[in-house]
Coordinates of C-alpha atoms in Angstrom, one line a residue:
M195 CA 23.7 29.2 5.5
Q196 CA 26.1 27.9 8.2
V197 CA 28.9 25.3 7.1
R198 CA 30.4 23.0 9.4
S199 CA 33.3 20.2 9.1
D200 CA 33.1 18.9 12.8
V201 CA 30.0 16.4 12.5
R202 CA 29.5 12.8 12.3
L203 CA 26.3 11.5 10.5
A204 CA 25.7 9.2 13.5
D205 CA 25.0 12.6 15.4
L206 CA 22.2 13.6 12.7
T207 CA 20.1 10.2 12.6
T208 CA 17.9 8.4 15.0
L209 CA 19.8 5.1 14.1
A210 CA 23.1 6.7 15.3
V211 CA 25.2 5.1 12.7
G212 CA 27.5 6.9 10.1
G213 CA 30.9 8.6 9.8
P214 CA 32.0 11.9 9.3
A215 CA 30.4 14.7 7.2
V216 CA 33.1 16.6 5.2
R217 CA 31.0 19.5 4.7
L218 CA 27.6 20.0 6.6
I219 CA 25.7 23.1 5.2
E220 CA 22.6 23.9 7.3
V221 CA 19.9 25.9 5.4
E222 CA 16.9 27.7 6.9
T223 CA 14.9 28.7 3.5
A224 CA 13.8 27.0 0.7
A225 CA 15.8 29.6 -1.4
E226 CA 19.1 28.6 0.5
L227 CA 18.3 25.0 0.0
V228 CA 18.2 25.3 -3.8
T229 CA 21.5 27.5 -3.5
A230 CA 23.1 24.7 -1.7
V231 CA 22.1 22.0 -4.0
R232 CA 23.0 24.0 -7.0
D233 CA 26.3 24.8 -5.7
A234 CA 27.0 21.1 -5.0
D235 CA 25.8 20.0 -8.4
E236 CA 27.9 22.5 -10.3
A237 CA 31.0 21.9 -8.3
R238 CA 30.4 17.8 -8.9
R239 CA 30.7 17.3 -5.1
P240 CA 28.6 14.2 -3.9
L241 CA 25.3 15.5 -2.2
L242 CA 23.4 14.1 0.5
V243 CA 20.0 16.0 1.5
L244 CA 19.3 15.4 5.2
G245 CA 16.0 16.0 7.1
G246 CA 15.4 14.7 10.4
G247 CA 17.5 11.7 9.9
S248 CA 14.7 9.4 11.2
N249 CA 14.8 7.2 7.9
L250 CA 18.4 6.9 6.9
I251 CA 21.1 4.5 7.4
A252 CA 24.3 6.6 7.1
P253 CA 27.6 4.8 5.8
D254 CA 30.3 4.1 8.1
E255 CA 32.9 5.8 5.9
G256 CA 31.0 9.1 6.3
W257 CA 30.1 11.3 3.2
P258 CA 32.9 12.7 0.9
G259 CA 30.8 15.8 -0.1
D260 CA 28.2 18.2 0.8
V261 CA 25.4 17.1 3.4
V262 CA 22.8 19.6 3.2
A263 CA 20.7 19.6 6.5
V264 CA 17.2 21.2 5.8
R265 CA 16.1 23.5 8.7
S266 CA 13.5 25.5 7.0
R267 CA 10.5 26.3 9.0
G268 CA 7.1 27.7 8.7
I269 CA 3.3 26.6 8.2
E270 CA 1.0 29.0 6.4
R271 CA -2.7 28.4 6.4
A272 CA -5.2 29.4 3.7
G273 CA -8.6 28.0 4.6
N274 CA -8.3 24.2 5.0
S275 CA -5.0 24.1 3.4
L276 CA -1.5 24.4 4.9
V277 CA 1.7 25.0 3.0
V278 CA 4.6 23.6 4.9
Q279 CA 8.3 24.1 4.6
A280 CA 10.3 21.1 4.3
G281 CA 12.2 21.4 7.5
E282 CA 9.2 21.8 9.8
D283 CA 9.2 19.0 12.3
W284 CA 6.3 16.5 11.3
D285 CA 5.1 15.7 14.8
F286 CA 4.8 19.7 15.6
L287 CA 2.8 20.0 12.3
V288 CA 0.6 17.1 13.3
G289 CA -0.1 18.9 16.7
Y290 CA -0.6 22.2 15.2
T291 CA -3.5 20.4 13.0
V292 CA -5.2 19.0 16.0
E293 CA -5.1 22.3 17.9
A294 CA -6.3 23.9 14.8
G295 CA -9.2 21.6 14.3
L296 CA -8.2 20.1 11.0
A297 CA -8.3 16.4 10.5
G298 CA -6.4 14.2 8.4
M299 CA -3.1 13.6 9.9
E300 CA -4.0 12.8 13.5
A301 CA -3.1 9.1 13.4
L302 CA 0.4 10.1 12.1
S303 CA 1.4 11.6 15.4
G304 CA 4.7 10.9 16.9
I305 CA 6.5 10.0 13.7
P306 CA 9.9 11.5 14.0
G307 CA 11.5 13.3 11.0
S308 CA 10.8 16.5 8.7
T309 CA 7.7 17.3 6.7
G310 CA 9.8 17.3 3.5
A311 CA 10.5 13.7 3.8
T312 CA 7.1 12.4 4.3
P313 CA 5.9 12.6 0.7
V314 CA 9.1 10.6 -0.5
Q315 CA 8.3 7.6 1.7
N316 CA 4.5 8.3 1.5
V317 CA 4.7 8.0 5.3
G318 CA 1.8 6.1 7.0
A319 CA 0.6 4.7 10.2
Y320 CA -2.8 3.6 12.1
G321 CA -4.9 3.7 8.9
Q322 CA -3.5 7.0 7.6
E323 CA -0.9 7.9 5.1
V324 CA 0.2 11.6 3.8
A325 CA -0.9 10.9 0.2
Q326 CA -4.4 11.3 1.3
T327 CA -3.9 14.8 2.2
I328 CA -1.2 16.1 -0.1
T329 CA -2.3 18.2 -2.9
E330 CA 1.3 19.6 -4.3
V331 CA 4.8 19.0 -3.7
H332 CA 7.3 21.9 -4.5
V333 CA 10.5 20.6 -5.4
Y334 CA 13.8 21.5 -7.1
D335 CA 14.5 19.0 -9.8
R336 CA 18.2 18.6 -10.1
A337 CA 18.0 16.9 -13.7
E338 CA 15.9 19.7 -15.2
K339 CA 17.8 22.3 -13.0
T340 CA 14.5 23.9 -12.1
Q341 CA 11.9 24.5 -9.5
R342 CA 8.3 22.8 -10.2
V343 CA 5.2 21.5 -8.4
L344 CA 4.2 17.9 -8.5
S345 CA 0.6 16.9 -8.4
P346 CA -0.3 13.7 -6.3
A347 CA -0.5 11.9 -9.8
E348 CA 2.9 13.0 -10.7
C349 CA 4.2 11.9 -7.2
G350 CA 3.1 8.5 -8.0
F351 CA 2.2 7.5 -4.4
A352 CA 2.0 3.8 -3.5
Y353 CA 2.3 2.0 -0.3
R354 CA 5.3 3.6 1.5
D355 CA 6.6 4.6 -1.8
S356 CA 6.5 7.4 -4.4
R357 CA 8.0 8.7 -7.6
L358 CA 10.3 10.8 -5.4
K359 CA 11.8 7.8 -3.7
R360 CA 12.0 5.6 -7.1
E361 CA 14.0 8.4 -8.7
P362 CA 16.4 8.7 -5.9
G363 CA 18.5 11.9 -5.9
R364 CA 16.5 13.6 -8.5
F365 CA 13.9 15.9 -6.6
V366 CA 14.6 17.9 -3.4
V367 CA 11.5 18.8 -1.6
L368 CA 11.0 22.5 -0.8
E369 CA 7.6 22.6 0.6
V370 CA 4.5 20.6 0.8
T371 CA 0.7 21.6 0.5
F372 CA -1.9 19.5 2.5
A373 CA -5.7 19.8 2.2
L374 CA -7.4 19.0 5.5
H375 CA -10.9 18.7 6.9
P376 CA -12.3 21.2 9.5
G377 CA -14.0 19.9 12.6
E378 CA -13.3 18.5 15.9
L379 CA -13.7 15.0 14.9
S380 CA -11.1 12.6 13.4
R381 CA -11.4 11.0 9.8
P382 CA -12.8 7.6 10.1
V383 CA -10.5 5.3 12.3
G384 CA -9.1 2.7 10.0
Y385 CA -6.8 0.7 12.2
A386 CA -8.4 -1.9 14.7
E387 CA -5.7 -1.5 17.5
L388 CA -6.3 2.3 17.5
A389 CA -10.1 1.7 17.4
R390 CA -9.8 -0.5 20.5
S391 CA -7.7 2.0 22.2
L392 CA -10.3 4.7 21.6
G393 CA -13.2 2.6 22.3
V394 CA -14.8 3.1 18.9
E395 CA -15.7 0.7 15.9
V396 CA -13.3 0.6 12.9
G397 CA -14.7 3.2 10.7
G398 CA -15.9 5.4 13.6
T399 CA -14.6 8.8 14.7
A400 CA -13.3 10.5 17.8
P401 CA -12.0 13.7 19.0
L402 CA -9.0 14.8 17.3
A403 CA -7.0 15.5 20.4
A404 CA -7.9 12.0 21.8
V405 CA -6.8 10.2 18.7
R406 CA -3.3 11.9 18.8
D407 CA -3.1 11.0 22.5
A408 CA -4.0 7.4 21.9
V409 CA -1.3 7.1 19.1
L410 CA 1.2 8.8 21.0
A411 CA 0.5 6.3 23.8
L412 CA 0.5 3.2 21.5
R413 CA 3.8 4.4 19.9
R414 CA 5.5 5.2 23.1
G415 CA 4.6 1.7 24.2
K416 CA 6.4 0.0 21.3
G417 CA 9.5 2.6 21.8
M418 CA 8.5 4.6 18.5
V419 CA 8.5 8.1 19.7
W420 CA 11.9 9.6 19.6
D421 CA 13.3 10.1 23.0
P422 CA 16.9 10.4 23.7
A423 CA 16.6 8.7 27.0
D424 CA 14.9 5.6 25.8
P425 CA 17.3 3.1 23.9
D426 CA 14.2 1.5 22.1
S427 CA 13.6 4.7 20.2
R428 CA 17.1 4.6 18.7
S429 CA 15.9 3.1 15.6
A430 CA 14.1 4.1 12.3
G431 CA 10.7 3.1 13.4
S432 CA 9.5 0.0 11.6
F433 CA 12.5 -1.3 9.7
F434 CA 10.4 -3.4 7.0
T435 CA 7.2 -2.7 5.5
N436 CA 4.2 -5.2 5.4
P437 CA 4.9 -7.3 2.5
I438 CA 2.0 -7.4 -0.1
V439 CA 1.6 -11.0 -1.8
P440 CA -1.0 -12.7 -3.8
A441 CA -3.6 -14.0 -1.6
E442 CA -3.0 -17.7 -2.3
Q443 CA 0.5 -16.9 -1.0
A444 CA -1.0 -15.8 2.5
V445 CA 1.0 -17.3 5.3
E446 CA -1.0 -19.6 7.6
G447 CA -1.6 -18.0 11.0
C448 CA 0.0 -14.5 9.9
P449 CA -2.5 -11.5 10.3
S450 CA -3.3 -10.2 6.9
W451 CA -5.5 -7.5 5.1
P452 CA -7.1 -7.2 1.9
A453 CA -4.7 -5.1 -0.4
G454 CA -6.8 -5.2 -3.6
D455 CA -6.4 -7.0 -7.0
G456 CA -6.4 -10.4 -5.5
Q457 CA -3.6 -9.6 -3.1
V458 CA -3.2 -9.3 0.8
K459 CA -0.8 -7.3 3.3
L460 CA 1.0 -9.3 5.6
S461 CA 2.2 -8.4 9.2
A462 CA 6.1 -7.8 8.8
A463 CA 6.1 -7.9 12.6
W464 CA 4.7 -11.4 12.8
L465 CA 7.0 -12.7 10.0
V466 CA 10.0 -11.4 12.0
Q467 CA 8.9 -12.6 15.2
H468 CA 8.2 -16.1 13.9
A469 CA 11.3 -16.5 11.9
G470 CA 13.2 -16.4 15.2
F471 CA 13.8 -12.6 15.8
G472 CA 11.4 -11.7 18.5
R473 CA 11.6 -8.6 20.9
G474 CA 15.1 -8.0 22.4
T475 CA 16.9 -10.4 19.9
R476 CA 20.6 -9.0 19.9
D477 CA 23.7 -9.7 18.1
G478 CA 26.3 -7.6 19.6
R479 CA 25.4 -3.9 19.4
V480 CA 22.3 -4.1 17.1
G481 CA 19.2 -6.1 17.4
T482 CA 15.2 -5.9 17.9
S483 CA 13.7 -3.4 20.0
S484 CA 12.7 -5.1 23.5
R485 CA 9.1 -3.7 22.7
H486 CA 8.5 -4.2 19.2
S487 CA 10.4 -6.9 16.9
L488 CA 9.8 -4.7 13.5
A489 CA 12.0 -2.0 15.0
L490 CA 15.9 -2.5 14.9
T491 CA 17.9 -0.6 17.3
T492 CA 21.7 0.2 18.0
A493 CA 23.8 0.5 20.9
D494 CA 26.8 3.0 21.3
G495 CA 29.4 2.2 18.8
A496 CA 27.2 0.5 16.4
T497 CA 28.0 0.4 12.7
A498 CA 26.1 0.3 9.6
A499 CA 27.5 -2.8 8.4
E500 CA 26.5 -4.4 11.7
L501 CA 23.1 -3.3 11.4
L502 CA 22.5 -4.1 7.7
A503 CA 23.9 -7.7 8.4
F504 CA 21.4 -8.2 11.1
A505 CA 18.7 -6.9 9.0
G506 CA 19.8 -9.3 6.2
G507 CA 19.9 -12.2 8.6
I508 CA 16.3 -11.3 9.1
V509 CA 15.3 -11.3 5.3
A510 CA 17.1 -14.5 4.8
A511 CA 15.3 -16.4 7.8
V512 CA 11.9 -15.0 6.7
E513 CA 12.6 -16.2 3.1
E514 CA 13.5 -19.4 4.0
Q515 CA 10.8 -20.3 6.4
F516 CA 7.8 -18.4 4.9
G517 CA 8.9 -17.9 1.2
V518 CA 8.2 -14.1 1.7
T519 CA 10.7 -11.4 0.9
L520 CA 10.8 -8.4 3.3
E521 CA 11.7 -4.8 1.9
R522 CA 13.7 -2.5 3.9
E523 CA 12.0 0.9 4.9
P524 CA 14.6 3.1 5.8
T525 CA 17.3 4.2 3.1
A526 CA 20.9 3.1 3.2
V527 CA 22.9 5.7 1.3
R528 CA 26.3 5.0 -0.2
P529 CA 29.0 7.6 -1.0

């Protein structure tokens, strides 16, 4: 394990906000990760476990205890199953599955961050989500002080949600097991924009590599593929989840999709844009991306306080105009 004290959280997150990390511990194996977490807990030091930093709003005052950066790597294949270390780069993993002829996560290409973070958020995009392929999540349970394996049912997956997210701080993901589908064709394409790009009907299939290329192109067009040279990618991707409301509360003109149990999922991007926060809306050093109203971006020197205030203004405007409450997707941590 490497221990450093010269790092700002802003340098470890894609939103580039956050103050100094008093103690940064970089771990390269699951065993080192468990040791670092136990050491912090036993010493009663505040603990922040950090993966790729792509879904985190770090505090301006920094972190007064231990920041454990998960750098574990490794993909083990057994048939059509993959056991992946928590620190493995997510997009690298997706590329690996496409090259290996394993379908199930090809539409999740281009999402920044680490594999261990994906079950927490139940990461999803373009009609796929990780809950569709996860069979086990190996965690360290800080409450029980032991390692355990969570089944999908125990993870309690929901739309951009899970038990791991609902019990913040309790579970530290060590590795994730995925079950995929062999073949050169994708799983059925469930997202209209992607289907159009591929020239197939919704529910159709396409070569894995074609799906990956199409998703990457779509995401790049929206500034949602991490690129240090692209200011529009200095974000956490979609800042708000698509709200799910009773069908009778659907907003006229807003795109919507059935969500089961008499509910519909509304387009958060449409709501944001029609509440007066279209692409490129700025307030000082923060604002919406010039290419996608649902991504909030920061300029040099921006603070978490500025970002959260701007986001709060969007939430209030959408609530006032449409009676719909937006939920933030990235996590804002407090010391």
